[in-house]
mmCIF file of C-alpha atoms in Angstrom:
data_model
loop_
_atom_site.group_PDB
_atom_site.id
_atom_site.type_symbol
_atom_site.label_atom_id
_atom_site.label_comp_id
_atom_site.label_asym_id
_atom_site.label_seq_id
_atom_site.Cartn_x
_atom_site.Cartn_y
_atom_site.Cartn_z
ATOM 1 C CA ALA H 5 90.494 68.989 97.850
ATOM 2 C CA MET H 6 90.336 72.626 98.801
ATOM 3 C CA GLU H 7 93.168 73.552 96.476
ATOM 4 C CA GLU H 8 91.765 73.135 92.993
ATOM 5 C CA VAL H 9 94.851 74.094 91.039
ATOM 6 C CA CYS H 10 95.412 72.910 87.472
ATOM 7 C CA ALA H 11 98.941 73.052 86.074
ATOM 8 C CA ARG H 12 100.022 73.083 82.468
ATOM 9 C CA PHE H 13 103.654 72.658 81.434
ATOM 10 C CA VAL H 14 104.433 74.779 78.416
ATOM 11 C CA SER H 15 108.194 74.534 77.633
ATOM 12 C CA GLN H 16 108.411 78.342 77.893
ATOM 13 C CA LYS H 17 109.370 80.498 80.836
ATOM 14 C CA ILE H 18 106.221 82.525 81.508
ATOM 15 C CA SER H 19 106.752 86.234 82.184
ATOM 16 C CA LYS H 20 103.130 87.470 82.115
ATOM 17 C CA ALA H 21 99.629 86.024 82.499
ATOM 18 C CA ARG H 22 96.402 88.043 82.183
ATOM 19 C CA TRP H 23 92.713 87.176 82.336
ATOM 20 C CA ARG H 24 90.599 88.434 79.489
ATOM 21 C CA PRO H 25 88.232 90.996 81.029
ATOM 22 C CA LEU H 26 84.615 89.921 81.302
ATOM 23 C CA PRO H 27 81.839 91.835 79.534
ATOM 24 C CA ALA H 28 80.173 94.313 81.888
ATOM 25 C CA ALA H 29 77.061 92.241 82.543
ATOM 26 C CA ALA H 30 78.772 88.856 82.677
ATOM 27 C CA LEU H 31 77.953 86.566 85.565
ATOM 28 C CA GLN H 32 80.137 83.632 84.568
ATOM 29 C CA PRO H 33 83.699 83.253 85.858
ATOM 30 C CA PRO H 34 86.546 84.217 83.530
ATOM 31 C CA ASP H 35 87.196 81.634 80.839
ATOM 32 C CA LEU H 36 90.162 82.898 78.783
ATOM 33 C CA PHE H 37 93.613 84.141 79.640
ATOM 34 C CA ALA H 38 96.737 85.130 77.744
ATOM 35 C CA THR H 39 100.378 84.450 78.572
ATOM 36 C CA GLY H 40 103.656 85.845 77.311
ATOM 37 C CA SER H 41 107.079 84.247 77.594
ATOM 38 C CA TRP H 42 110.650 85.416 78.101
ATOM 39 C CA ASP H 43 114.208 84.133 77.922
ATOM 40 C CA ASN H 44 113.335 81.550 75.254
ATOM 41 C CA GLU H 45 114.782 81.186 71.762
ATOM 42 C CA ASP H 46 111.350 81.848 70.404
ATOM 43 C CA ASN H 47 109.055 83.862 72.676
ATOM 44 C CA ARG H 48 105.305 83.580 72.259
ATOM 45 C CA LEU H 49 102.027 85.242 73.089
ATOM 46 C CA SER H 50 99.434 82.525 73.772
ATOM 47 C CA VAL H 51 95.703 82.477 74.470
ATOM 48 C CA TRP H 52 94.263 79.700 76.636
ATOM 49 C CA SER H 53 90.855 78.498 77.749
ATOM 50 C CA VAL H 54 90.616 77.325 81.335
ATOM 51 C CA GLY H 55 89.443 73.790 80.508
ATOM 52 C CA ASP H 56 86.338 71.837 79.611
ATOM 53 C CA ALA H 57 83.131 72.116 81.564
ATOM 54 C CA GLY H 58 82.637 68.638 82.960
ATOM 55 C CA ASN H 59 79.235 67.089 83.562
ATOM 56 C CA GLY H 60 80.224 64.977 86.511
ATOM 57 C CA GLY H 61 81.003 67.598 89.113
ATOM 58 C CA LEU H 62 79.162 69.932 91.404
ATOM 59 C CA GLY H 63 77.587 72.697 89.355
ATOM 60 C CA GLY H 64 79.397 71.760 86.137
ATOM 61 C CA GLU H 65 82.894 72.332 87.462
ATOM 62 C CA TYR H 66 85.814 72.465 85.064
ATOM 63 C CA GLN H 67 87.945 69.440 84.395
ATOM 64 C CA GLY H 68 91.453 69.215 83.132
ATOM 65 C CA GLU H 69 94.256 71.579 82.367
ATOM 66 C CA PRO H 70 94.144 74.839 80.402
ATOM 67 C CA GLN H 71 93.816 74.335 76.636
ATOM 68 C CA LEU H 72 95.894 76.310 74.144
ATOM 69 C CA LEU H 73 93.568 78.120 71.725
ATOM 70 C CA CYS H 74 96.216 79.914 69.640
ATOM 71 C CA ASP H 75 99.651 81.472 69.821
ATOM 72 C CA ILE H 76 101.939 83.723 67.828
ATOM 73 C CA ARG H 77 105.635 84.473 67.804
ATOM 74 C CA HIS H 78 106.753 87.567 69.743
ATOM 75 C CA ASN H 79 109.976 89.383 68.968
ATOM 76 C CA GLY H 80 111.912 89.837 72.235
ATOM 77 C CA ASP H 81 110.899 89.028 75.797
ATOM 78 C CA VAL H 82 107.322 89.829 76.801
ATOM 79 C CA MET H 83 107.942 92.428 79.523
ATOM 80 C CA ASP H 84 104.315 93.318 80.215
ATOM 81 C CA MET H 85 100.877 92.939 78.705
ATOM 82 C CA GLN H 86 97.319 94.119 79.195
ATOM 83 C CA PHE H 87 94.019 93.430 77.519
ATOM 84 C CA LEU H 88 92.758 96.591 75.843
ATOM 85 C CA ASP H 89 89.286 95.071 75.344
ATOM 86 C CA GLN H 90 87.757 91.624 74.705
ATOM 87 C CA GLU H 91 89.735 91.092 71.505
ATOM 88 C CA ARG H 92 92.943 93.104 71.747
ATOM 89 C CA ILE H 93 96.064 92.588 73.860
ATOM 90 C CA VAL H 94 98.819 95.188 74.169
ATOM 91 C CA VAL H 95 102.288 93.663 74.596
ATOM 92 C CA ALA H 96 105.499 95.395 75.712
ATOM 93 C CA SER H 97 108.784 93.990 74.381
ATOM 94 C CA SER H 98 112.386 94.011 75.574
ATOM 95 C CA THR H 99 113.174 95.368 72.079
ATOM 96 C CA GLY H 100 111.300 98.598 72.913
ATOM 97 C CA THR H 101 108.432 97.858 70.540
ATOM 98 C CA VAL H 102 104.797 97.900 71.665
ATOM 99 C CA THR H 103 102.392 95.669 69.707
ATOM 100 C CA VAL H 104 98.616 95.385 69.720
ATOM 101 C CA PHE H 105 97.583 91.806 68.952
ATOM 102 C CA ARG H 106 94.047 90.840 67.992
ATOM 103 C CA HIS H 107 92.535 87.544 69.086
ATOM 104 C CA HIS H 108 90.126 86.377 66.351
ATOM 105 C CA GLN H 109 87.621 84.245 68.189
ATOM 106 C CA ASN H 110 85.810 82.931 65.115
ATOM 107 C CA ASN H 111 88.847 80.964 63.908
ATOM 108 C CA GLN H 112 91.080 81.092 67.026
ATOM 109 C CA THR H 113 94.061 82.938 65.590
ATOM 110 C CA LEU H 114 96.209 85.833 66.738
ATOM 111 C CA SER H 115 97.503 88.594 64.499
ATOM 112 C CA ALA H 116 99.465 91.792 65.068
ATOM 113 C CA SER H 117 97.039 94.616 64.322
ATOM 114 C CA HIS H 118 99.310 97.554 65.196
ATOM 115 C CA ARG H 119 102.931 98.138 66.153
ATOM 116 C CA TRP H 120 104.768 101.116 67.599
ATOM 117 C CA GLU H 121 108.351 100.240 66.665
ATOM 118 C CA LYS H 122 110.950 101.324 69.209
ATOM 119 C CA ALA H 123 108.476 103.188 71.368
ATOM 120 C CA HIS H 124 111.424 103.100 73.800
ATOM 121 C CA TYR H 125 115.044 103.595 72.769
ATOM 122 C CA HIS H 126 118.333 104.613 74.337
ATOM 123 C CA VAL H 127 120.205 106.846 71.953
ATOM 124 C CA ASP H 128 118.670 107.225 68.588
ATOM 125 C CA ARG H 129 115.416 105.758 67.424
ATOM 126 C CA ASP H 130 116.864 105.099 63.964
ATOM 127 C CA ALA H 131 119.989 103.294 65.183
ATOM 128 C CA SER H 132 119.936 99.615 64.304
ATOM 129 C CA CYS H 133 120.364 98.521 67.914
ATOM 130 C CA GLY H 134 118.828 101.450 69.745
ATOM 131 C CA GLY H 135 115.817 99.788 71.391
ATOM 132 C CA ALA H 136 115.355 100.069 75.154
ATOM 133 C CA ALA H 137 113.085 97.603 76.924
ATOM 134 C CA CYS H 138 109.477 98.655 77.323
ATOM 135 C CA THR H 139 108.987 97.570 80.933
ATOM 136 C CA GLY H 140 105.365 98.432 81.605
ATOM 137 C CA VAL H 141 102.050 99.047 79.873
ATOM 138 C CA VAL H 142 98.619 100.035 81.169
ATOM 139 C CA CYS H 143 95.401 100.477 79.181
ATOM 140 C CA ASN H 144 92.260 102.503 79.604
ATOM 141 C CA ASN H 145 90.679 101.932 76.204
ATOM 142 C CA PRO H 146 91.438 103.600 73.810
ATOM 143 C CA GLU H 147 94.430 104.992 75.714
ATOM 144 C CA ILE H 148 97.630 103.037 76.285
ATOM 145 C CA VAL H 149 100.517 104.260 78.446
ATOM 146 C CA THR H 150 103.976 102.692 78.220
ATOM 147 C CA VAL H 151 107.136 103.177 80.297
ATOM 148 C CA GLY H 152 110.647 101.912 79.747
ATOM 149 C CA GLU H 153 114.262 101.481 80.646
ATOM 150 C CA ASP H 154 114.924 104.769 78.848
ATOM 151 C CA GLY H 155 112.935 106.742 81.447
ATOM 152 C CA ARG H 156 110.397 107.682 78.764
ATOM 153 C CA ILE H 157 106.589 107.774 79.080
ATOM 154 C CA ASN H 158 104.383 107.383 75.979
ATOM 155 C CA LEU H 159 100.674 107.973 75.689
ATOM 156 C CA PHE H 160 99.234 106.143 72.670
ATOM 157 C CA ARG H 161 95.718 105.818 71.308
ATOM 158 C CA ALA H 162 94.753 102.429 69.969
ATOM 159 C CA ASP H 163 93.687 103.790 66.578
ATOM 160 C CA GLN H 164 96.475 106.351 66.048
ATOM 161 C CA LYS H 165 99.793 105.826 64.348
ATOM 162 C CA ASP H 166 101.858 108.275 66.395
ATOM 163 C CA ALA H 167 102.095 108.876 70.115
ATOM 164 C CA VAL H 168 99.561 111.380 71.450
ATOM 165 C CA ARG H 169 102.127 112.531 74.000
ATOM 166 C CA THR H 170 105.692 111.567 74.892
ATOM 167 C CA ILE H 171 107.589 112.690 77.982
ATOM 168 C CA ASP H 172 111.142 112.056 76.878
ATOM 169 C CA ASN H 173 113.186 112.470 80.027
ATOM 170 C CA ALA H 174 110.463 111.668 82.496
ATOM 171 C CA ASP H 175 112.983 109.848 84.645
ATOM 172 C CA SER H 176 116.748 109.593 84.764
ATOM 173 C CA SER H 177 116.461 105.997 85.999
ATOM 174 C CA THR H 178 114.526 102.989 84.670
ATOM 175 C CA LEU H 179 110.749 103.176 84.948
ATOM 176 C CA HIS H 180 109.558 99.706 85.918
ATOM 177 C CA ALA H 181 105.766 99.939 86.055
ATOM 178 C CA VAL H 182 102.825 102.253 85.535
ATOM 179 C CA THR H 183 99.160 102.412 86.547
ATOM 180 C CA PHE H 184 96.264 104.806 85.978
ATOM 181 C CA LEU H 185 95.137 106.767 89.037
ATOM 182 C CA ARG H 186 92.272 108.349 87.104
ATOM 183 C CA THR H 187 91.642 108.950 83.414
ATOM 184 C CA THR H 188 94.123 111.826 83.117
ATOM 185 C CA GLU H 189 96.647 110.799 85.770
ATOM 186 C CA ILE H 190 99.174 107.994 85.919
ATOM 187 C CA LEU H 191 101.599 106.804 88.566
ATOM 188 C CA THR H 192 105.052 105.385 87.755
ATOM 189 C CA VAL H 193 107.602 103.541 89.913
ATOM 190 C CA ASN H 194 111.329 103.569 89.233
ATOM 191 C CA SER H 195 114.611 101.893 90.024
ATOM 192 C CA ILE H 196 115.526 104.291 92.845
ATOM 193 C CA GLY H 197 112.434 103.734 94.993
ATOM 194 C CA GLN H 198 110.313 106.661 93.797
ATOM 195 C CA LEU H 199 106.634 106.956 92.879
ATOM 196 C CA LYS H 200 105.749 109.844 90.593
ATOM 197 C CA ILE H 201 102.321 111.124 89.593
ATOM 198 C CA TRP H 202 101.934 112.569 86.090
ATOM 199 C CA ASP H 203 98.941 114.619 84.978
ATOM 200 C CA PHE H 204 98.423 114.541 81.205
ATOM 201 C CA ARG H 205 96.342 117.723 81.394
ATOM 202 C CA GLN H 206 99.516 119.599 82.259
ATOM 203 C CA GLN H 207 101.715 120.573 79.356
ATOM 204 C CA ARG H 208 104.953 120.640 81.285
ATOM 205 C CA ASN H 209 106.888 117.385 81.398
ATOM 206 C CA GLU H 210 107.294 117.277 85.174
ATOM 207 C CA PRO H 211 105.617 115.019 87.712
ATOM 208 C CA SER H 212 102.880 116.674 89.760
ATOM 209 C CA GLN H 213 104.002 114.759 92.881
ATOM 210 C CA ILE H 214 106.966 112.624 93.946
ATOM 211 C CA PHE H 215 106.967 110.053 96.751
ATOM 212 C CA SER H 216 109.876 107.951 97.846
ATOM 213 C CA LEU H 217 110.981 105.117 100.053
ATOM 214 C CA THR H 218 113.298 106.542 102.659
ATOM 215 C CA GLY H 219 116.818 105.310 103.023
ATOM 216 C CA ASP H 220 118.020 102.712 100.616
ATOM 217 C CA ARG H 221 116.477 103.700 97.262
ATOM 218 C CA VAL H 222 115.324 100.134 96.709
ATOM 219 C CA PRO H 223 114.204 99.578 93.097
ATOM 220 C CA LEU H 224 110.420 99.274 92.824
ATOM 221 C CA HIS H 225 109.195 96.695 90.300
ATOM 222 C CA CYS H 226 105.417 96.762 90.523
ATOM 223 C CA VAL H 227 102.470 98.929 91.484
ATOM 224 C CA ASP H 228 98.701 98.591 91.748
ATOM 225 C CA ARG H 229 95.986 101.028 92.723
ATOM 226 C CA HIS H 230 93.123 100.130 95.037
ATOM 227 C CA PRO H 231 90.093 99.727 92.737
ATOM 228 C CA ASN H 232 87.681 101.829 94.836
ATOM 229 C CA GLN H 233 89.937 104.164 96.786
ATOM 230 C CA GLN H 234 92.191 105.769 94.254
ATOM 231 C CA HIS H 235 94.474 107.302 96.873
ATOM 232 C CA ILE H 236 95.619 103.885 98.101
ATOM 233 C CA VAL H 237 98.490 102.340 96.168
ATOM 234 C CA ALA H 238 100.532 99.180 96.765
ATOM 235 C CA THR H 239 104.086 98.684 95.502
ATOM 236 C CA GLY H 240 106.705 95.949 95.668
ATOM 237 C CA GLY H 241 110.359 95.883 94.848
ATOM 238 C CA GLN H 242 113.766 94.344 94.960
ATOM 239 C CA ASP H 243 113.801 93.703 98.710
ATOM 240 C CA GLY H 244 110.464 91.820 98.640
ATOM 241 C CA MET H 245 108.727 94.367 100.929
ATOM 242 C CA LEU H 246 105.101 95.332 100.349
ATOM 243 C CA SER H 247 104.565 99.083 100.697
ATOM 244 C CA ILE H 248 101.133 100.674 101.067
ATOM 245 C CA TRP H 249 100.907 104.385 100.185
ATOM 246 C CA ASP H 250 98.238 106.995 100.748
ATOM 247 C CA ILE H 251 98.977 109.558 98.078
ATOM 248 C CA ARG H 252 96.944 112.200 99.928
ATOM 249 C CA GLN H 253 99.362 112.049 102.846
ATOM 250 C CA GLY H 254 103.033 112.875 103.072
ATOM 251 C CA THR H 255 105.632 111.504 100.705
ATOM 252 C CA MET H 256 106.412 108.169 102.353
ATOM 253 C CA PRO H 257 104.563 104.839 102.571
ATOM 254 C CA VAL H 258 101.939 104.491 105.317
ATOM 255 C CA SER H 259 102.969 100.907 105.908
ATOM 256 C CA LEU H 260 105.909 98.691 105.060
ATOM 257 C CA LEU H 261 105.211 94.986 105.401
ATOM 258 C CA ASN H 262 107.850 92.310 105.455
ATOM 259 C CA ALA H 263 106.957 90.030 102.621
ATOM 260 C CA HIS H 264 109.091 87.986 100.259
ATOM 261 C CA GLU H 265 112.718 86.936 100.568
ATOM 262 C CA ALA H 266 113.588 88.177 97.063
ATOM 263 C CA GLU H 267 112.265 90.524 94.382
ATOM 264 C CA MET H 268 108.512 91.054 94.315
ATOM 265 C CA TRP H 269 107.492 90.951 90.664
ATOM 266 C CA GLU H 270 103.774 91.755 90.793
ATOM 267 C CA VAL H 271 101.197 93.086 93.243
ATOM 268 C CA HIS H 272 97.446 93.061 92.551
ATOM 269 C CA PHE H 273 94.450 94.108 94.592
ATOM 270 C CA HIS H 274 91.483 91.855 93.903
ATOM 271 C CA PRO H 275 89.488 94.017 91.452
ATOM 272 C CA SER H 276 86.095 93.472 93.102
ATOM 273 C CA ASN H 277 87.163 92.445 96.607
ATOM 274 C CA PRO H 278 90.124 94.701 97.432
ATOM 275 C CA ASP H 279 90.455 93.591 101.049
ATOM 276 C CA HIS H 280 92.377 90.788 99.330
ATOM 277 C CA LEU H 281 95.759 91.457 97.764
ATOM 278 C CA PHE H 282 98.163 89.109 95.971
ATOM 279 C CA THR H 283 101.929 89.275 95.488
ATOM 280 C CA CYS H 284 104.440 86.975 93.783
ATOM 281 C CA SER H 285 108.186 86.760 93.949
ATOM 282 C CA GLU H 286 111.505 85.536 92.637
ATOM 283 C CA ASP H 287 111.630 83.430 95.832
ATOM 284 C CA GLY H 288 108.988 81.071 94.402
ATOM 285 C CA SER H 289 106.082 82.173 96.606
ATOM 286 C CA LEU H 290 102.679 83.686 95.884
ATOM 287 C CA TRP H 291 101.060 85.344 98.869
ATOM 288 C CA HIS H 292 97.407 86.062 99.508
ATOM 289 C CA TRP H 293 97.035 88.987 101.947
ATOM 290 C CA ASP H 294 93.600 89.047 103.557
ATOM 291 C CA THR H 295 92.390 91.963 105.678
ATOM 292 C CA SER H 296 88.714 91.088 105.222
ATOM 293 C CA THR H 297 87.778 89.473 108.533
ATOM 294 C CA ASP H 298 88.934 89.177 112.078
ATOM 295 C CA ILE H 299 91.005 86.037 112.251
ATOM 296 C CA SER H 300 89.356 84.832 115.459
ATOM 297 C CA ASP H 301 86.126 84.459 113.474
ATOM 298 C CA LYS H 302 87.704 82.238 110.853
ATOM 299 C CA PRO H 303 87.065 78.504 110.795
ATOM 300 C CA SER H 304 90.070 76.512 111.919
ATOM 301 C CA PHE H 305 90.419 74.526 108.668
ATOM 302 C CA LEU H 306 92.434 77.446 107.338
ATOM 303 C CA HIS H 307 95.286 76.279 109.522
ATOM 304 C CA GLN H 308 95.399 72.814 107.991
ATOM 305 C CA GLY H 309 96.359 71.525 104.585
ATOM 306 C CA GLY H 310 100.044 72.242 104.783
ATOM 307 C CA ARG H 311 99.721 75.868 103.764
ATOM 308 C CA SER H 312 101.988 78.204 105.615
ATOM 309 C CA THR H 313 100.029 81.070 107.120
ATOM 310 C CA THR H 314 101.556 84.059 108.876
ATOM 311 C CA TYR H 315 99.754 86.631 110.977
ATOM 312 C CA PHE H 316 100.767 90.253 111.284
ATOM 313 C CA SER H 317 99.467 92.268 114.166
ATOM 314 C CA HIS H 318 98.247 95.573 112.793
ATOM 315 C CA SER H 319 99.804 97.382 115.751
ATOM 316 C CA THR H 320 103.111 97.130 113.907
ATOM 317 C CA ILE H 321 101.727 99.220 111.043
ATOM 318 C CA ASN H 322 101.400 103.003 110.958
ATOM 319 C CA GLN H 323 97.680 103.688 111.149
ATOM 320 C CA SER H 324 95.530 106.195 109.329
ATOM 321 C CA VAL H 325 92.271 106.721 107.430
ATOM 322 C CA VAL H 326 89.630 104.192 106.630
ATOM 323 C CA SER H 327 90.577 101.429 104.231
ATOM 324 C CA ALA H 328 91.329 98.031 105.708
ATOM 325 C CA TRP H 329 94.818 98.564 104.320
ATOM 326 C CA LEU H 330 95.272 101.692 106.418
ATOM 327 C CA SER H 331 92.781 101.318 109.229
ATOM 328 C CA ASN H 332 93.136 101.205 113.012
ATOM 329 C CA ASP H 333 89.746 99.625 113.494
ATOM 330 C CA PRO H 334 90.228 97.250 116.467
ATOM 331 C CA THR H 335 88.170 94.509 114.805
ATOM 332 C CA LYS H 336 90.750 94.447 112.022
ATOM 333 C CA ASP H 337 93.677 93.920 114.311
ATOM 334 C CA ARG H 338 95.176 91.231 112.130
ATOM 335 C CA MET H 339 95.993 90.431 108.577
ATOM 336 C CA GLU H 340 96.137 86.863 107.368
ATOM 337 C CA ILE H 341 98.842 85.975 104.894
ATOM 338 C CA THR H 342 98.838 82.631 103.116
ATOM 339 C CA ASN H 343 101.483 81.315 100.752
ATOM 340 C CA LEU H 344 99.381 79.674 98.048
ATOM 341 C CA ILE H 345 102.336 77.649 96.706
ATOM 342 C CA PRO H 346 104.466 76.482 99.630
ATOM 343 C CA ASN H 347 106.990 74.297 97.781
ATOM 344 C CA GLN H 348 107.676 76.153 94.546
ATOM 345 C CA THR H 349 111.386 76.855 94.043
ATOM 346 C CA LEU H 350 111.727 78.877 90.829
ATOM 347 C CA SER H 351 110.510 82.440 90.366
ATOM 348 C CA VAL H 352 106.788 83.187 90.198
ATOM 349 C CA ASN H 353 106.929 86.008 87.650
ATOM 350 C CA THR H 354 103.297 86.934 87.242
ATOM 351 C CA LEU H 355 99.795 86.549 88.589
ATOM 352 C CA ASP H 356 96.358 87.839 87.706
ATOM 353 C CA ILE H 357 93.115 87.625 89.581
ATOM 354 C CA LEU H 358 89.499 87.983 88.444
ATOM 355 C CA GLY H 359 86.414 86.829 90.332
ATOM 356 C CA PRO H 360 87.199 83.509 92.037
ATOM 357 C CA CYS H 361 90.025 82.753 89.612
ATOM 358 C CA LEU H 362 93.781 83.101 89.944
ATOM 359 C CA VAL H 363 96.307 82.460 87.173
ATOM 360 C CA TYR H 364 100.074 82.534 87.649
ATOM 361 C CA GLY H 365 103.169 81.704 85.634
ATOM 362 C CA THR H 366 106.698 80.670 86.552
ATOM 363 C CA ASP H 367 110.244 80.129 85.373
ATOM 364 C CA ALA H 368 109.538 76.416 85.847
ATOM 365 C CA GLU H 369 107.819 76.664 82.424
ATOM 366 C CA ALA H 370 104.349 76.198 83.832
ATOM 367 C CA ILE H 371 101.072 78.045 84.136
ATOM 368 C CA TYR H 372 98.676 77.372 86.989
ATOM 369 C CA VAL H 373 94.987 78.137 87.341
ATOM 370 C CA ASN H 374 93.086 78.123 90.630
ATOM 371 C CA ARG H 375 89.368 78.525 89.940
ATOM 372 C CA GLN H 376 88.136 78.362 93.526
ATOM 373 C CA LEU H 377 90.250 80.880 95.297
ATOM 374 C CA PHE H 378 87.683 81.685 97.958
ATOM 375 C CA ALA H 379 86.349 78.164 98.398
#
């Protein structure tokens, strides 16, 4: 079968799934991922291996479902998480606390190695109930940036007890997600459809640039930066639209693409093959957006197998500059969009992509791994 997807039912609603990054020189596909859960009596951070290398298949392919290596209780919903390095995972909680967990590979255990209690809070950090959800975290080891419902931005260092920098009233609305543009600059998205760039070299607590969706102030939930072209940014929000922005140009998106029928929860460029982009939604779909080849050159088997594929003509998109995401190159006159899970009904909350491997998690209390995405 072309679709080599392994499912594992976990009796937890999965809010986040992340591949462990590979060592710089690694040639093997990713082998470990972490998940976090939400909306359960007892939320957990879990580390999984993708399965056992079988002997029977082509090139030692993997058999079976993901195996749980270890897990640990997490206080509050896991709102976001990122690997800081091979061993450490930074987790954002609905309680406002940010925790660094260490995965001990020698005995397969997890422990909390550092906690910033109430990194986000509404009124008073010392009030018993004052936590505000930490909605987003991004790491560039040793630096960790967090954003929250309180409109606050924190810059932490993995080995330091206190925040290196806090921008208290960075936003009057909820900040939903954050990404690094470069080592000193971050980009946030908020609940009134704005992108803001913040430069940590500047002392003043104001954004260096503001971009916004015109019209309806649709809340933006997720953001990702193109891995090679740092001026290209993708966002998704409450209306399910995919927006592509060129932060060198104007203050509005360069293209708005009709995507999901409900909230888009995550958007990710493929880290090494960014002509491919992936989005997932409350509507139960996970879309693979492919701008890599002219569709007329593609073999026809892509149209079989019950997968729903939609084509967008690029003439409907505002054109500019050179990336496939922004280009008016006539050979790239189409984008292929494939729903990788046509009959899912409950929300797909999270996805992550590394090499040929995709992992995603759902409110149907399952995690799914596809190890042959480009087969």
